[in-house]
């Protein structure tokens, strides 16, 4: 496997980095899989999937990897950063960074542009849903324990972080609830996923106290694709059954992307 640190420009001139992995012995064109990161985690280093015949990209939106010298609201901090203004809210650039990965892949001569898959869990699950909604080039998607879905409900359903960042903000600024709700009407996954058309699978943990399963069920119901399947895992919390579900994702991507590993 060959590993490259790559860079691209995103919103407001922020320079974004990521890990790009390719099978060493390859015949182009290759299918590609993007891995979106969780809230506090750095980008994954997706070498093992490159060994299976995929070009893989470990995405690092602003505040992660090399860009944290340019944008760094902190963890905790990102969820509530500039939250009362939709035009400057921290997730505006974050979302664009995630979408711009697709542009990078489309420019690579070794990539089959008709075979691009995306995946992630928690915040990565949210970015997967959002990118599948906004980038029609995505051929297949797998979202786990989706975060940023039904946010104004989620802050009442759970008392854990990161959602508690919003409740912390509301305790300090009790008159800001309407402004926060207005901002989130532009960013909530619920208001994007009806645009998804590609095959997609979603897994949730029924005992998840970080991203409540109620919001997972609701966002799945709103997905516009007619080729969708939900995997609810009883007895699992925010891991959303990932130990068992990884094999499901592997089969799903192999079926749709057909790597030559």
XYZ file of N, CA and C in Angstrom:
783
model
N 0.848 -1.199 0.000
C 0.000 0.000 0.000
C 0.882 1.246 0.000
N 0.508 2.221 -0.809
C 1.187 3.512 -0.813
C 0.333 4.523 -0.047
N 0.984 5.360 0.758
C 0.281 6.336 1.590
C 0.804 7.734 1.273
N -0.129 8.659 1.058
C 0.233 10.037 0.740
C -0.492 10.984 1.693
N 0.206 12.009 2.145
C -0.461 13.124 2.809
C -0.811 14.134 1.729
N -2.096 14.425 1.581
C -2.538 15.320 0.511
C -3.205 16.554 1.108
N -3.288 17.610 0.306
C -3.837 18.886 0.763
C -4.749 19.461 -0.311
N -5.775 20.169 0.125
C -6.646 20.876 -0.817
C -7.191 22.122 -0.139
N -7.596 23.087 -0.945
C -8.133 24.342 -0.433
C -9.642 24.231 -0.265
N -10.136 24.843 0.811
C -11.564 24.805 1.088
C -12.067 26.208 1.407
N -13.235 26.280 2.008
C -13.902 27.554 2.269
C -13.011 28.496 3.071
N -13.039 29.777 2.713
C -12.266 30.828 3.382
C -10.762 30.606 3.265
N -10.347 29.854 2.252
C -8.924 29.655 2.020
C -8.233 28.718 2.984
N -8.996 27.980 3.779
C -8.381 27.051 4.734
C -7.805 25.858 3.973
N -6.567 25.518 4.303
C -5.868 24.413 3.656
C -6.125 23.143 4.457
N -6.752 22.164 3.815
C -7.183 20.937 4.473
C -6.259 19.792 4.073
N -5.939 18.931 5.026
C -5.082 17.774 4.768
C -5.880 16.482 4.927
N -5.329 15.409 4.412
C -5.942 14.094 4.576
C -4.961 13.012 4.189
N -5.307 11.774 4.517
C -4.481 10.623 4.160
C -5.100 9.917 2.958
N -4.298 9.735 1.928
C -4.745 9.097 0.688
C -3.924 7.827 0.490
N -4.609 6.693 0.416
C -3.936 5.396 0.325
C -4.338 4.686 -0.965
N -3.351 4.061 -1.601
C -3.582 3.348 -2.853
C -2.955 1.967 -2.798
N -3.579 0.971 -3.421
C -2.930 -0.333 -3.554
C -1.629 -0.162 -4.346
N -0.557 -0.769 -3.877
C 0.734 -0.615 -4.555
C 0.692 -1.225 -5.956
N 0.095 -2.390 -6.060
C -0.032 -3.047 -7.358
C -1.478 -2.873 -7.814
N -1.689 -1.950 -8.718
C -3.057 -1.585 -9.081
C -3.191 -1.441 -10.587
N -4.389 -1.663 -11.012
C -4.758 -1.372 -12.394
C -5.919 -0.395 -12.345
N -5.698 0.788 -12.882
C -6.750 1.811 -12.878
C -7.852 1.383 -13.844
N -9.056 1.844 -13.632
C -9.488 2.744 -12.568
C -9.881 1.994 -11.295
N -9.744 2.689 -10.174
C -10.036 2.108 -8.867
C -11.330 2.677 -8.289
N -12.064 1.866 -7.516
C -13.127 2.438 -6.686
C -12.494 3.158 -5.501
N -13.200 4.119 -4.951
C -12.676 4.900 -3.828
C -13.634 4.845 -2.646
N -13.070 4.894 -1.443
C -13.866 4.971 -0.216
C -13.306 6.090 0.656
N -14.176 7.009 1.059
C -13.818 8.098 1.962
C -14.243 7.727 3.373
N -13.354 7.952 4.335
C -13.632 7.724 5.747
C -13.714 9.082 6.439
N -14.901 9.410 6.983
C -15.085 10.668 7.697
C -14.910 10.452 9.200
N -14.268 11.400 9.906
C -13.903 11.186 11.309
C -15.006 11.541 12.295
N -14.877 10.997 13.505
C -15.750 11.366 14.601
C -15.407 12.740 15.151
N -16.108 13.125 16.208
C -16.009 14.494 16.728
C -14.620 14.815 17.257
N -14.098 13.966 18.126
C -12.806 14.269 18.736
C -11.662 13.513 18.083
N -11.962 12.596 17.180
C -10.914 11.745 16.619
C -10.227 12.411 15.436
N -8.958 12.086 15.274
C -8.221 12.503 14.094
C -8.582 11.565 12.937
N -8.222 11.926 11.707
C -8.621 11.092 10.566
C -8.037 9.694 10.638
N -8.814 8.734 10.174
C -8.333 7.360 10.140
C -7.260 7.220 9.075
N -6.464 6.184 9.235
C -5.352 5.894 8.331
C -5.748 4.628 7.580
N -6.498 4.737 6.476
C -7.241 3.590 5.924
C -6.412 2.660 5.037
N -5.275 2.189 5.569
C -4.399 1.316 4.784
C -5.022 -0.050 4.522
N -5.733 -0.598 5.511
C -6.235 -1.967 5.360
C -7.242 -2.067 4.223
N -8.034 -1.038 4.027
C -9.009 -1.073 2.937
C -8.340 -0.849 1.582
N -7.247 -0.110 1.557
C -6.497 0.020 0.308
C -5.948 -1.331 -0.120
N -5.579 -2.147 0.858
C -5.075 -3.486 0.548
C -6.155 -4.376 -0.062
N -7.426 -3.982 0.112
C -8.533 -4.753 -0.467
C -8.872 -4.308 -1.889
N -8.145 -3.319 -2.407
C -8.373 -2.900 -3.779
C -9.053 -1.563 -3.956
N -9.185 -0.798 -2.867
C -9.790 0.524 -2.944
C -8.717 1.613 -2.877
N -8.983 2.745 -3.516
C -8.310 3.981 -3.140
C -9.066 4.521 -1.929
N -8.364 4.890 -0.882
C -9.042 5.315 0.341
C -8.555 6.691 0.769
N -9.455 7.428 1.409
C -9.137 8.788 1.839
C -9.603 8.970 3.272
N -8.683 9.256 4.176
C -9.013 9.586 5.553
C -9.161 11.093 5.678
N -10.407 11.564 5.721
C -10.686 13.001 5.679
C -10.387 13.663 7.022
N -9.925 14.920 6.950
C -9.586 15.682 8.155
C -10.114 17.103 8.023
N -11.414 17.320 8.261
C -11.952 18.680 8.165
C -11.240 19.644 9.109
N -11.466 20.920 8.904
C -10.748 21.969 9.631
C -10.757 21.754 11.137
N -9.608 22.045 11.737
C -9.415 21.808 13.159
C -8.735 20.492 13.447
N -8.566 19.651 12.416
C -7.909 18.359 12.571
C -6.649 18.313 11.707
N -5.741 17.421 12.080
C -4.502 17.208 11.356
C -3.780 18.546 11.162
N -3.456 18.928 9.934
C -2.596 20.098 9.703
C -3.324 21.436 9.769
N -4.646 21.442 9.699
C -5.364 22.721 9.611
C -5.665 23.339 10.969
N -5.306 22.673 12.065
C -5.690 23.219 13.371
C -4.915 24.477 13.744
N -3.886 24.820 12.980
C -3.214 26.096 13.208
C -3.989 27.250 12.574
N -4.896 26.926 11.643
C -5.706 27.950 10.976
C -7.086 28.085 11.619
N -7.672 26.959 12.001
C -9.007 26.937 12.611
C -8.971 25.932 13.750
N -9.266 26.389 14.953
C -9.208 25.451 16.080
C -10.158 25.888 17.193
N -11.463 25.632 17.037
C -12.416 25.985 18.090
C -12.318 25.101 19.321
N -11.613 23.964 19.193
C -11.401 23.081 20.336
C -12.455 22.007 20.470
N -12.122 21.011 21.275
C -13.021 19.897 21.578
C -12.995 19.696 23.087
N -14.045 20.014 23.837
C -15.305 20.595 23.353
C -15.130 22.029 22.861
N -16.080 22.467 22.074
C -16.050 23.823 21.551
C -16.622 23.962 20.162
N -16.339 22.983 19.294
C -16.769 23.081 17.899
C -18.280 23.244 17.763
N -19.052 22.447 18.495
C -20.501 22.420 18.291
C -21.159 23.763 18.580
N -20.618 24.519 19.534
C -21.242 25.782 19.921
C -20.517 27.006 19.363
N -19.483 26.809 18.579
C -18.664 27.932 18.109
C -19.426 28.770 17.080
N -19.683 30.040 17.409
C -20.431 30.957 16.531
C -21.812 30.412 16.170
N -22.456 29.747 17.113
C -23.686 29.014 16.814
C -24.886 29.911 16.553
N -24.838 31.177 16.945
C -26.027 32.015 16.767
C -26.063 32.720 15.412
N -25.068 32.488 14.569
C -25.053 33.096 13.237
C -24.789 32.013 12.204
N -25.777 31.702 11.402
C -25.629 30.624 10.426
C -24.538 30.907 9.401
N -24.217 32.180 9.180
C -23.216 32.529 8.171
C -21.789 32.312 8.648
N -21.582 32.339 9.951
C -20.228 32.155 10.483
C -20.101 30.912 11.356
N -21.168 30.135 11.480
C -21.149 28.946 12.336
C -20.013 28.010 11.926
N -19.372 27.410 12.926
C -18.182 26.594 12.695
C -18.421 25.451 11.720
N -19.612 24.868 11.738
C -19.853 23.717 10.870
C -20.022 24.099 9.397
N -20.156 25.365 9.091
C -20.269 25.763 7.682
C -19.032 25.320 6.910
N -17.867 25.721 7.380
C -16.632 25.310 6.730
C -16.376 23.829 6.858
N -16.744 23.268 7.992
C -16.533 21.842 8.251
C -17.255 20.993 7.208
N -18.508 21.348 6.928
C -19.281 20.610 5.921
C -18.634 20.733 4.541
N -18.230 21.950 4.191
C -17.612 22.147 2.876
C -16.327 21.331 2.758
N -15.550 21.279 3.836
C -14.325 20.471 3.821
C -14.634 19.016 3.484
N -15.710 18.503 4.064
C -16.104 17.113 3.811
C -16.526 16.923 2.358
N -17.280 17.863 1.842
C -17.748 17.753 0.452
C -16.607 17.878 -0.540
N -15.600 18.689 -0.206
C -14.491 18.934 -1.128
C -13.619 17.697 -1.331
N -13.674 16.736 -0.430
C -12.943 15.483 -0.650
C -13.366 14.855 -1.972
N -14.647 14.937 -2.276
C -15.144 14.352 -3.524
C -14.491 15.034 -4.724
N -14.312 16.351 -4.654
C -13.631 17.059 -5.741
C -12.208 16.539 -5.921
N -11.524 16.319 -4.804
C -10.160 15.782 -4.894
C -10.159 14.448 -5.631
N -11.060 13.558 -5.251
C -11.092 12.234 -5.874
C -11.421 12.317 -7.360
N -12.339 13.195 -7.718
C -12.743 13.313 -9.116
C -11.594 13.774 -10.011
N -10.597 14.416 -9.403
C -9.455 14.922 -10.169
C -8.321 13.911 -10.303
N -8.433 12.757 -9.628
C -7.344 11.777 -9.657
C -7.543 10.804 -10.817
N -6.543 10.651 -11.676
C -6.714 9.814 -12.873
C -6.924 8.340 -12.572
N -6.502 7.884 -11.388
C -6.641 6.462 -11.061
C -8.019 6.097 -10.524
N -8.902 7.088 -10.324
C -10.210 6.844 -9.712
C -11.288 6.658 -10.779
N -12.116 5.643 -10.583
C -13.335 5.478 -11.375
C -14.405 6.354 -10.734
N -14.752 7.445 -11.375
C -15.662 8.420 -10.774
C -17.067 7.889 -10.540
N -17.387 6.753 -11.123
C -18.712 6.162 -10.914
C -18.738 5.215 -9.721
N -17.576 5.021 -9.068
C -17.497 4.076 -7.947
C -16.857 4.748 -6.731
N -17.542 5.725 -6.181
C -17.073 6.420 -4.982
C -18.024 6.116 -3.835
N -17.486 5.573 -2.754
C -18.257 5.287 -1.551
C -17.782 6.145 -0.398
N -18.661 6.377 0.565
C -18.312 7.176 1.741
C -18.856 6.492 2.981
N -18.151 6.707 4.099
C -18.576 6.063 5.334
C -18.052 6.835 6.544
N -18.658 6.558 7.705
C -18.227 7.169 8.952
C -19.249 6.899 10.031
N -18.842 7.124 11.282
C -19.745 6.911 12.411
C -19.728 8.128 13.318
N -20.844 8.381 13.993
C -21.029 9.530 14.865
C -20.941 10.802 14.014
N -19.997 11.703 14.287
C -19.853 12.854 13.398
C -19.545 12.391 11.974
N -18.762 11.316 11.867
C -18.497 10.749 10.546
C -19.760 10.255 9.869
N -20.709 9.749 10.667
C -21.996 9.347 10.113
C -22.777 10.539 9.592
N -22.718 11.656 10.334
C -23.382 12.879 9.876
C -22.771 13.370 8.574
N -21.441 13.417 8.515
C -20.776 13.892 7.301
C -21.051 12.970 6.121
N -21.216 11.682 6.404
C -21.589 10.736 5.349
C -22.971 11.070 4.803
N -23.939 11.284 5.688
C -25.294 11.633 5.244
C -25.297 12.940 4.456
N -24.601 13.934 4.975
C -24.596 15.245 4.338
C -23.929 15.207 2.968
N -22.830 14.457 2.875
C -22.115 14.385 1.600
C -22.903 13.577 0.578
N -23.530 12.493 1.023
C -24.384 11.720 0.112
C -25.533 12.573 -0.410
N -26.012 13.484 0.432
C -27.114 14.357 0.027
C -26.675 15.428 -0.963
N -25.482 15.976 -0.741
C -25.060 17.150 -1.499
C -24.165 16.845 -2.692
N -23.622 15.636 -2.739
C -22.728 15.283 -3.839
C -23.296 14.088 -4.600
N -23.951 14.329 -5.724
C -24.575 13.227 -6.467
C -23.567 12.231 -7.032
N -22.278 12.582 -7.010
C -21.255 11.653 -7.487
C -21.069 10.456 -6.561
N -21.558 10.557 -5.328
C -21.426 9.451 -4.376
C -22.297 8.286 -4.832
N -21.678 7.102 -4.938
C -22.386 5.924 -5.451
C -22.989 5.068 -4.358
N -22.432 5.144 -3.148
C -22.883 4.275 -2.065
C -22.402 4.874 -0.745
N -23.164 4.657 0.339
C -22.830 5.279 1.617
C -23.206 4.369 2.780
N -22.413 4.460 3.854
C -22.688 3.721 5.092
C -22.482 4.670 6.266
N -23.561 4.976 6.984
C -23.525 5.933 8.092
C -23.853 5.229 9.400
N -22.995 5.408 10.399
C -23.226 4.801 11.703
C -23.514 5.839 12.768
N -24.415 5.512 13.694
C -24.723 6.357 14.855
C -24.750 7.836 14.496
N -25.584 8.245 13.541
C -25.461 9.594 12.990
C -25.703 10.702 14.013
N -24.734 11.565 14.083
C -24.725 12.767 14.909
C -25.305 13.912 14.076
N -25.608 15.032 14.705
C -26.099 16.231 14.020
C -27.416 15.991 13.300
N -28.227 15.116 13.863
C -29.539 14.798 13.299
C -30.595 15.027 14.378
N -31.568 15.882 14.093
C -32.565 16.199 15.111
C -31.939 16.857 16.324
N -31.082 17.829 16.078
C -30.238 18.389 17.142
C -31.056 18.992 18.274
N -32.080 19.766 17.967
C -32.838 20.417 19.031
C -33.629 19.409 19.857
N -33.939 18.255 19.297
C -34.518 17.163 20.083
C -33.433 16.444 20.878
N -32.285 16.236 20.239
C -31.211 15.475 20.880
C -30.720 16.135 22.157
N -30.687 17.463 22.194
C -30.173 18.126 23.396
C -31.108 17.929 24.585
N -32.358 17.547 24.316
C -33.295 17.232 25.399
C -33.289 15.748 25.740
N -32.835 14.907 24.813
C -32.881 13.456 25.003
C -31.641 12.898 25.681
N -30.542 13.639 25.641
C -29.305 13.129 26.223
C -28.632 14.205 27.059
N -27.880 13.769 28.058
C -27.126 14.723 28.877
C -25.628 14.506 28.733
N -25.222 13.954 27.605
C -23.804 13.702 27.365
C -23.264 14.681 26.317
N -21.943 14.756 26.284
C -21.280 15.571 25.268
C -21.111 14.753 23.991
N -21.060 15.375 22.836
C -20.949 16.811 22.575
C -22.250 17.620 22.671
N -23.426 16.977 22.630
C -24.653 17.775 22.615
C -24.776 18.692 23.826
N -24.139 18.318 24.938
C -24.208 19.177 26.118
C -23.536 20.523 25.899
N -22.700 20.626 24.886
C -22.103 21.929 24.575
C -23.191 22.965 24.297
N -24.251 22.538 23.612
C -25.346 23.470 23.331
C -26.093 23.813 24.610
N -26.349 22.819 25.452
C -27.025 23.103 26.722
C -26.167 23.981 27.621
N -24.857 23.767 27.608
C -23.961 24.649 28.368
C -24.088 26.087 27.866
N -24.138 26.235 26.562
C -24.271 27.570 25.972
C -25.609 28.195 26.369
N -26.664 27.391 26.350
C -27.984 27.913 26.709
C -28.062 28.315 28.175
N -27.340 27.613 29.036
C -27.326 28.007 30.449
C -26.674 29.374 30.625
N -25.697 29.671 29.786
C -25.025 30.971 29.866
C -25.780 32.054 29.095
N -26.508 31.625 28.051
C -27.228 32.580 27.190
C -28.664 32.081 26.996
N -29.483 32.145 28.033
C -30.815 31.524 27.978
C -31.747 32.127 26.933
N -31.458 33.319 26.456
C -32.330 33.945 25.458
C -31.945 33.579 24.022
N -30.991 32.673 23.871
C -30.474 32.388 22.528
C -31.092 31.148 21.881
N -32.050 30.501 22.552
C -32.592 29.251 22.016
C -33.167 29.420 20.603
N -33.938 30.467 20.376
C -34.538 30.649 19.052
C -33.470 30.868 17.988
N -32.428 31.607 18.335
C -31.350 31.859 17.377
C -30.607 30.570 17.052
N -30.383 29.737 18.070
C -29.709 28.455 17.845
C -30.570 27.553 16.970
N -31.856 27.498 17.274
C -32.760 26.678 16.462
C -32.786 27.163 15.017
N -32.733 28.470 14.828
C -32.722 29.016 13.471
C -31.450 28.616 12.738
N -30.312 28.686 13.423
C -29.054 28.250 12.810
C -29.132 26.787 12.421
N -29.627 25.968 13.352
C -29.628 24.529 13.084
C -30.617 24.115 12.006
N -31.568 24.954 11.704
C -32.461 24.627 10.592
C -31.708 24.586 9.271
N -30.534 25.231 9.227
C -29.708 25.221 8.021
C -28.664 24.106 8.030
N -28.435 23.474 9.176
C -27.327 22.521 9.290
C -27.753 21.110 9.663
N -28.962 20.930 10.129
C -29.395 19.624 10.623
C -29.490 18.607 9.485
N -28.958 17.418 9.728
C -29.044 16.345 8.728
C -30.477 16.083 8.281
N -31.420 16.255 9.186
C -32.826 16.016 8.849
C -33.269 16.811 7.619
N -32.660 17.967 7.418
C -33.092 18.843 6.335
C -32.286 18.657 5.048
N -31.424 17.644 5.027
C -30.624 17.344 3.840
C -30.945 15.979 3.237
N -31.255 15.006 4.091
C -31.188 13.608 3.650
C -32.269 13.200 2.654
N -33.301 14.001 2.491
C -34.287 13.670 1.461
C -33.682 13.736 0.061
N -32.513 14.369 -0.071
C -31.832 14.486 -1.362
C -30.995 13.254 -1.697
N -30.797 12.362 -0.735
C -29.959 11.182 -0.980
C -30.658 10.249 -1.964
N -29.919 9.810 -2.973
C -30.457 8.891 -3.973
C -29.660 7.592 -4.070
N -28.460 7.556 -3.528
C -27.612 6.369 -3.675
C -28.020 5.281 -2.682
N -27.635 4.029 -2.926
C -27.830 2.981 -1.919
C -27.120 3.364 -0.618
N -27.781 3.133 0.509
C -27.224 3.546 1.792
C -27.667 2.603 2.889
N -26.761 2.332 3.829
C -27.097 1.594 5.041
C -26.762 2.461 6.248
N -27.562 2.307 7.303
C -27.392 3.076 8.533
C -27.456 2.110 9.703
N -26.513 2.224 10.636
C -26.567 1.410 11.848
C -26.637 2.308 13.077
N -27.445 1.893 14.049
C -27.597 2.642 15.292
C -27.535 1.686 16.472
N -27.153 2.223 17.629
C -27.189 1.469 18.876
C -28.420 1.861 19.673
N -29.201 0.890 20.082
C -30.466 1.203 20.758
C -30.268 1.711 22.177
N -29.056 1.582 22.716
C -28.749 2.140 24.033
C -27.760 3.306 23.928
N -27.725 3.942 22.784
C -26.799 5.055 22.552
C -27.246 6.276 23.350
N -26.397 6.752 24.261
C -26.730 7.950 25.032
C -25.953 9.170 24.534
N -25.259 9.043 23.411
C -24.559 10.171 22.788
C -25.379 10.702 21.615
N -25.728 9.808 20.702
C -26.618 10.138 19.579
C -27.872 9.289 19.750
N -28.914 9.832 20.360
C -30.077 9.030 20.748
C -30.683 8.258 19.574
N -31.069 7.005 19.787
C -31.625 6.209 18.686
C -32.888 6.814 18.086
N -33.644 7.579 18.888
C -34.839 8.226 18.342
C -34.477 9.114 17.140
N -33.346 9.821 17.263
C -32.938 10.696 16.157
C -32.405 9.879 14.985
N -31.822 8.717 15.276
C -31.363 7.834 14.208
C -32.514 7.281 13.394
N -33.563 6.837 14.082
C -34.752 6.346 13.375
C -35.366 7.447 12.506
N -35.427 8.651 13.060
C -36.076 9.741 12.332
C -35.273 10.143 11.091
N -33.958 10.236 11.227
C -33.171 10.638 10.063
C -33.215 9.553 8.989
N -33.248 8.284 9.405
C -33.353 7.204 8.419
C -34.675 7.304 7.662
N -35.748 7.576 8.387
C -37.067 7.688 7.753
C -37.073 8.781 6.687
N -36.297 9.838 6.909
C -36.296 10.977 5.991
C -35.391 10.783 4.773
N -34.538 9.767 4.773
C -33.627 9.547 3.646
C -34.428 9.297 2.371
N -34.056 10.001 1.303
C -34.827 9.934 0.071
C -34.579 8.707 -0.779
N -33.466 8.016 -0.581
C -33.148 6.850 -1.402
C -34.181 5.744 -1.208
N -34.504 5.067 -2.291
C -35.392 3.902 -2.196
C -34.610 2.633 -1.879
N -33.289 2.714 -1.926
C -32.416 1.580 -1.618
C -31.694 1.886 -0.316
N -32.384 1.662 0.792
C -31.819 1.982 2.104
C -32.179 0.881 3.083
N -31.303 0.670 4.058
C -31.569 -0.345 5.073
C -31.011 0.120 6.409
N -31.800 -0.082 7.457
C -31.407 0.289 8.812
C -31.041 -0.957 9.602
N -29.940 -0.864 10.360
C -29.489 -1.948 11.224
C -29.473 -1.440 12.665
N -30.544 -1.708 13.439
C -30.553 -1.317 14.853
C -29.941 -2.433 15.707
N -28.990 -2.089 16.559
C -28.297 -3.082 17.374
C -28.698 -2.922 18.835
N -29.486 -3.887 19.319
C -29.886 -3.893 20.725
C -28.690 -4.309 21.576
N -28.586 -3.712 22.765
C -27.466 -4.020 23.641
C -26.204 -3.247 23.308
N -26.316 -2.313 22.380
C -25.151 -1.526 21.975
C -25.437 -0.042 22.160
N -24.405 0.678 22.579
C -24.523 2.115 22.799
C -23.945 2.857 21.591
N -23.033 3.794 21.827
C -22.571 4.645 20.731
C -21.687 3.898 19.731
N -21.237 2.711 20.091
C -20.499 1.898 19.110
C -21.407 1.422 17.982
N -22.724 1.420 18.233
C -23.731 1.070 17.215
C -23.462 -0.286 16.574
N -22.958 -1.213 17.380
C -22.726 -2.570 16.883
C -21.596 -2.681 15.887
N -20.624 -1.769 15.964
C -19.601 -1.682 14.921
C -18.798 -2.966 14.752
N -18.565 -3.694 15.842
C -17.785 -4.941 15.746
C -18.465 -5.924 14.798
N -19.788 -6.032 14.905
C -20.544 -6.930 14.037
C -20.825 -6.284 12.674
N -21.004 -4.986 12.682
C -21.485 -4.303 11.477
C -20.393 -4.098 10.431
N -19.144 -4.153 10.837
C -18.063 -3.925 9.874
C -18.142 -4.905 8.705
N -18.483 -6.151 8.996
C -18.605 -7.145 7.920
C -19.762 -6.799 6.984
N -20.830 -6.218 7.538
C -21.969 -5.793 6.713
C -21.528 -4.698 5.738
N -20.769 -3.732 6.258
C -20.281 -2.646 5.398
C -19.350 -3.189 4.324
N -18.459 -4.095 4.706
C -17.525 -4.670 3.729
C -18.273 -5.330 2.572
N -19.286 -6.115 2.906
C -20.055 -6.792 1.851
C -20.825 -5.786 0.991
N -21.390 -4.792 1.644
C -22.187 -3.773 0.956
C -21.331 -2.998 -0.046
N -20.147 -2.576 0.395
C -19.268 -1.829 -0.504
C -18.722 -2.720 -1.615
N -18.363 -3.951 -1.281
C -17.851 -4.864 -2.307
C -18.899 -5.108 -3.391
N -20.154 -5.234 -2.976
C -21.240 -5.457 -3.936
C -21.380 -4.288 -4.908
N -21.311 -3.066 -4.373
C -21.584 -1.892 -5.200
C -20.342 -1.306 -5.871
N -19.172 -1.469 -5.243
C -17.964 -0.828 -5.771
C -17.031 -1.792 -6.489
N -17.164 -3.081 -6.209
C -16.446 -4.138 -6.921
C -14.936 -3.897 -7.011
N -14.258 -3.889 -5.867
C -12.798 -3.735 -5.895
C -12.129 -4.986 -6.454
N -10.940 -4.810 -6.987
C -10.173 -5.946 -7.508
C -9.033 -6.252 -6.549
N -9.383 -6.556 -5.299
C -8.371 -6.812 -4.285
C -7.942 -8.256 -4.247
